[in-house]
Coordinates of C-alpha atoms in Angstrom, one line a residue:
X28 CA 118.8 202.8 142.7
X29 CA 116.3 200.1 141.3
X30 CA 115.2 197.6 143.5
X31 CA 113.4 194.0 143.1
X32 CA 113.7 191.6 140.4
X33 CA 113.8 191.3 137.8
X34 CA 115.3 194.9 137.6
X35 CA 112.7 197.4 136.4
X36 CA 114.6 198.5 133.5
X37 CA 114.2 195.2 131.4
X38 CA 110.7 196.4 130.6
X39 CA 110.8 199.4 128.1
X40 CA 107.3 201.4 127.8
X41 CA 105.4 202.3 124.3
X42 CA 106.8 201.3 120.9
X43 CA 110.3 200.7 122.6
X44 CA 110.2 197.1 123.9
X45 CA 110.2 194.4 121.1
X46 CA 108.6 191.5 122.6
X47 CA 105.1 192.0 123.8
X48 CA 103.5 190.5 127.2
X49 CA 100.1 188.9 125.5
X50 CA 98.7 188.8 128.8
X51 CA 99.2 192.2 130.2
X52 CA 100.5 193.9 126.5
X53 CA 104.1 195.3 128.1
X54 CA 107.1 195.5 126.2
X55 CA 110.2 193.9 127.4
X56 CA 113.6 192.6 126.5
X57 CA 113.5 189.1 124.6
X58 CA 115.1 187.4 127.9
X59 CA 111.9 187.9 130.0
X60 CA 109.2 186.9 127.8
X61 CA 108.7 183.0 126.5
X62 CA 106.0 182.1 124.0
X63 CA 104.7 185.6 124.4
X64 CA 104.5 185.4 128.2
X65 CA 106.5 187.6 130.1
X66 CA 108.1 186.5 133.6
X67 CA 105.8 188.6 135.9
X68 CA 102.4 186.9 134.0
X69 CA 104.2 183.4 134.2
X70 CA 104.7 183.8 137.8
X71 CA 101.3 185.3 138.9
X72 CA 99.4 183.3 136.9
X73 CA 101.0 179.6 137.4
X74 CA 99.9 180.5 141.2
X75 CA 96.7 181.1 140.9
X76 CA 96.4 177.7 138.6
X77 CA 96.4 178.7 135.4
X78 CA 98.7 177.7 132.3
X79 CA 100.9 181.0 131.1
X80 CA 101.3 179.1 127.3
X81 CA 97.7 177.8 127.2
X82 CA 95.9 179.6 124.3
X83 CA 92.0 180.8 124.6
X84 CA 91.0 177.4 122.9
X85 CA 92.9 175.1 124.6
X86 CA 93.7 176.4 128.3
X87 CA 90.6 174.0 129.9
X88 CA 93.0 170.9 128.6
X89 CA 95.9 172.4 130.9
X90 CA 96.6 171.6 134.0
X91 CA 98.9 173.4 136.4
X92 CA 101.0 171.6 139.3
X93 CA 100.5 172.5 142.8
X94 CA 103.7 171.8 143.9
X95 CA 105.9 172.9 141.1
X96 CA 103.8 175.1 140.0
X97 CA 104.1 174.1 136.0
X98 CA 101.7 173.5 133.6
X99 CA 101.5 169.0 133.5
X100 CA 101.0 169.0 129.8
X101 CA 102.3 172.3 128.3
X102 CA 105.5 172.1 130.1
X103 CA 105.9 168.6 130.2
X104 CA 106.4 167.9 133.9
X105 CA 106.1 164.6 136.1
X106 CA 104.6 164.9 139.1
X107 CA 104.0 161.5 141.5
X108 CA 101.7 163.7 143.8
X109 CA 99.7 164.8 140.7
X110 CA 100.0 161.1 139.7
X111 CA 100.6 162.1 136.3
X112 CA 104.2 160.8 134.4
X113 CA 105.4 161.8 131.3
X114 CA 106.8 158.6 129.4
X115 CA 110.2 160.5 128.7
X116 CA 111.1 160.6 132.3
X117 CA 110.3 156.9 133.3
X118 CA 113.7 155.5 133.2
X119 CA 112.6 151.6 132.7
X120 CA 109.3 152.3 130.7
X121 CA 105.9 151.3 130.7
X122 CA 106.7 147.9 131.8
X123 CA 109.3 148.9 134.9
X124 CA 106.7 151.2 136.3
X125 CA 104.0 148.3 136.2
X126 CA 106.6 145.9 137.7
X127 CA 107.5 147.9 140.3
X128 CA 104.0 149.1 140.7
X129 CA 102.0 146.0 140.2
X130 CA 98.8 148.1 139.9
X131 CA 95.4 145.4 139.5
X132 CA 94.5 147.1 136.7
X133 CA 96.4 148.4 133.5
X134 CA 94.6 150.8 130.7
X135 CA 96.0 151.1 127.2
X136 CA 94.4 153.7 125.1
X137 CA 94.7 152.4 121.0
X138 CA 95.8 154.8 118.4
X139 CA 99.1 156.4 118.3
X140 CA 99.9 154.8 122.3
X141 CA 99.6 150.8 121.5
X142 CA 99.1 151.3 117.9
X143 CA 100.3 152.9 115.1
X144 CA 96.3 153.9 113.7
X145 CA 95.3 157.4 113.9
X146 CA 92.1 159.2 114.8
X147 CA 89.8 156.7 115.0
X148 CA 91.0 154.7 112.2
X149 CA 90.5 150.9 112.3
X150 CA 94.0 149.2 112.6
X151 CA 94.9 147.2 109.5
X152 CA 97.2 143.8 109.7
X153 CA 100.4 144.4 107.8
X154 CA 100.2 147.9 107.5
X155 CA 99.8 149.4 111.1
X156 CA 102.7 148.8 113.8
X157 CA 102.5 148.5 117.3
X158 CA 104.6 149.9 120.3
X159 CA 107.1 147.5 121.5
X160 CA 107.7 147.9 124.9
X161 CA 103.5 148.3 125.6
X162 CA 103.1 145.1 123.4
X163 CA 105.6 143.3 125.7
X164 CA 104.7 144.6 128.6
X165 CA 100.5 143.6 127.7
X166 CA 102.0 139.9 126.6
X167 CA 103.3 139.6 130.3
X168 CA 99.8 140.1 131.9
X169 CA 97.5 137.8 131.3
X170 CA 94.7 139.5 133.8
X171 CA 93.9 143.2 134.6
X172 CA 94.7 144.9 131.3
X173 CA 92.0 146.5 128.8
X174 CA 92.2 148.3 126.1
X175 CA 90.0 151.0 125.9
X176 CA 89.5 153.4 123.2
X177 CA 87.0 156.3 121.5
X178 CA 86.8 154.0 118.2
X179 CA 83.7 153.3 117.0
X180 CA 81.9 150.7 118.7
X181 CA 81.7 149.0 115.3
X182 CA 85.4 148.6 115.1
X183 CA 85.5 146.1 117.9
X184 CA 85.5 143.2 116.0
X185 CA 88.7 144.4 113.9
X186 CA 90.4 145.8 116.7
X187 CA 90.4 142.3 118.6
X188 CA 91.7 140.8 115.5
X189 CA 94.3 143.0 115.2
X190 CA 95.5 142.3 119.0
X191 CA 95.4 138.1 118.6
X192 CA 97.5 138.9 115.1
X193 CA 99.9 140.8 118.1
X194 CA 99.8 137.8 120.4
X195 CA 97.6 140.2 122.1
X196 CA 94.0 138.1 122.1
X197 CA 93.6 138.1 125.7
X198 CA 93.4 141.9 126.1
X199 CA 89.6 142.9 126.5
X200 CA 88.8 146.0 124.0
X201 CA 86.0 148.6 125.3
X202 CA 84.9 150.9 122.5
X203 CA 83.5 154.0 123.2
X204 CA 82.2 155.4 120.0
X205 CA 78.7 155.3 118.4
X206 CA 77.4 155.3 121.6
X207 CA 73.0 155.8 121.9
X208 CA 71.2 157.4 124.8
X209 CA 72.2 159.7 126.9
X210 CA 74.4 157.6 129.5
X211 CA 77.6 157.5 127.0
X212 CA 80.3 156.4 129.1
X213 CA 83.7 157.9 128.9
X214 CA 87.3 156.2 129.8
X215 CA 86.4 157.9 133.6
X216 CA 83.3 155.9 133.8
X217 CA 84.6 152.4 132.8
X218 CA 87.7 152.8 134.9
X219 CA 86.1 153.7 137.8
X220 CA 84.0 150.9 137.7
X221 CA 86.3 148.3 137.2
X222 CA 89.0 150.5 140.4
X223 CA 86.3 150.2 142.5
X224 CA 85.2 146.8 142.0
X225 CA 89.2 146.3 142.7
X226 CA 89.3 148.1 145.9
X227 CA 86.3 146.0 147.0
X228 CA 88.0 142.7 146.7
X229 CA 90.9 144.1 148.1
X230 CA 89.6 144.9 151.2
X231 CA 87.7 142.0 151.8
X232 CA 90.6 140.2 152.0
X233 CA 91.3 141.8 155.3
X234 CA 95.3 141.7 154.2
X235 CA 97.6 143.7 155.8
X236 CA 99.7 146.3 154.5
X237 CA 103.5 146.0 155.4
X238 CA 104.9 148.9 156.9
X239 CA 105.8 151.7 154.4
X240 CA 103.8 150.1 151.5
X241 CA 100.6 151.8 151.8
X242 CA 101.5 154.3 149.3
X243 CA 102.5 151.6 146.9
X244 CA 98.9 149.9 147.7
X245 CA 97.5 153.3 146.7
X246 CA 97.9 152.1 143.4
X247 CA 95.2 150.9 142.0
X248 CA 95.6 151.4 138.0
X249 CA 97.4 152.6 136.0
X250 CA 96.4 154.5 132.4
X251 CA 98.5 155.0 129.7
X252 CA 97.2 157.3 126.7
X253 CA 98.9 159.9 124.4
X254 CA 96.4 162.8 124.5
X255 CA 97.0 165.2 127.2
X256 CA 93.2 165.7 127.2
X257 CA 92.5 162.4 128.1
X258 CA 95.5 161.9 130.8
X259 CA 94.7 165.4 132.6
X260 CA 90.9 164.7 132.4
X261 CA 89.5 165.9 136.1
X262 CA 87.3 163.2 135.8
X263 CA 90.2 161.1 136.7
X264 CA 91.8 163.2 139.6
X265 CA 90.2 161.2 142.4
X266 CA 90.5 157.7 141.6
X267 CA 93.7 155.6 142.9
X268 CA 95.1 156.1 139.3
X269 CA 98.3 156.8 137.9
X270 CA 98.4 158.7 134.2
X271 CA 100.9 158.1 132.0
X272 CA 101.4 160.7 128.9
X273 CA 102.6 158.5 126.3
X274 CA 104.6 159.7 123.7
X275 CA 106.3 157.0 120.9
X276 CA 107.8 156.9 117.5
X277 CA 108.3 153.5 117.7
X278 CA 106.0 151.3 115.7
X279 CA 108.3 147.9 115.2
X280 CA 105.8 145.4 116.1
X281 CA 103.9 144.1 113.2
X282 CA 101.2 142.1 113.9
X283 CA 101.0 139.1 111.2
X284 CA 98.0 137.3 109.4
X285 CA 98.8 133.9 110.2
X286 CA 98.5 134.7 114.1
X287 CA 95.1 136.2 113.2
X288 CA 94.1 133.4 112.0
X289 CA 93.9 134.5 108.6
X290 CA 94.6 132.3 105.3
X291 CA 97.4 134.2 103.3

């Protein structure tokens, strides 16, 4: 009798299997393997923390939850312990989470999460959209929103012009591009900074925290950005930080001329 599961004879030996195990070359039946990862690989190596899908070039941008034991970006899982959401599974947005969070600080990252410019391309008036619900949602705060972005620093100017044409001209814009010396900051560096400085006037407050909302209070910020690199960053795991992984196809909101300030 065979024992254990999944039963020994779904993997066939030599030339007779048609789908091959990448990861330890066995043949099996198409049922047990998924993106050329069989189930015994997927299993063993999820619990020791590694991404089953992640390929050799990519694998250090993976990052594999604890408790479910999934990869965070390949399998597109939300974790609350992890603090790291994927947008599709917030049921009120962007905006909801923030209101029901009311974190002190909020981060937008620029192209292809608030704006419809794409690899460090300067966002044009009239021909680049914005998202809708972060554009609302960045309207309703007047403090403790930034954008910050790897655009070059040069690009600040236009940038800024292209959030007043948005209604957007309080939002601060922190470039990180075309940095000189050797202490270029990255998105971890500035938001630390600025969570810190947060947790310090917090606590010198001396407020209480009501009964059961110390986990909300845990909350600090909040960072919303569309590349997985950037939202699973370990760089960010210890700060009082929620990540979102942004993902939109929704570009309606088009910033005009005349709010820019600009003579058509």
């Amino acid at each position: 009798a065979r024992h254990g599961w999944p039963p020994s004879y779904t993997r066939t030996e030599g030339t007779e299997g048609k789908h091959k195990c990448r990861h330890c070359e066995g043949m099996f039946g198409g049922k047990w393997v998924r993106a050329m990862s069989c189930w015994k690989c997927r299993f063993e190596l999820r619990l020791g923390g590694k991404c089953p899908y992640a390929s050799f070039d990519n694998g250090r941008y993976c990052l594999v939850c604890p408790h479910q034991h999934k990869c965070l970006r390949c399998e597109q899982v939300s974790c609350s312990a992890c603090k790291v959401l994927h947008s599709s599974d917030l049921e009120e947005g962007v905006r909801g989470l923030v209101g029901e969070l009311q974190p002190k600080w909020v981060f937008l990252d620029l192209d292809q999460t608030l704006s419809e410019s794409k690899s460090g391309a300067v966002p044009v008036i009239g021909k680049h959209g914005m998202n809708p619900e972060l554009v609302d949602m960045a309207r309703s705060r007047r403090e403790g929103i930034m954008v910050i972005t790897k655009q070059n620093i040069g690009n600040k100017q236009a940038i800024e012009a292209f959030l007043s044409a948005a209604g957007l001209g309080h939002v601060p814009v922190t470039c990180l591009g075309g940095q000189s010396g050797r202490e270029k900051k990255t998105k971890a560096d500035v938001m630390r900074a600025l969570l810190s400085e947060a947790q310090s006037v917090t606590a010198g407050k001396e407020e209480s925290v009501p009964a059961g909302k110390e986990e909300e209070g845990a909350c600090v910020g909040l960072f919303v950005d569309d590349d997985a690199r950037e939202v699973l960053a370990s760089a960010l795991s210890d700060l009082p930080l929620l990540r979102v992984l942004f993902v939109s196809s929704s570009w309606e909101v088009r910033p005009a001329l005349s709010a820019a300030g600009v003579t058509v």
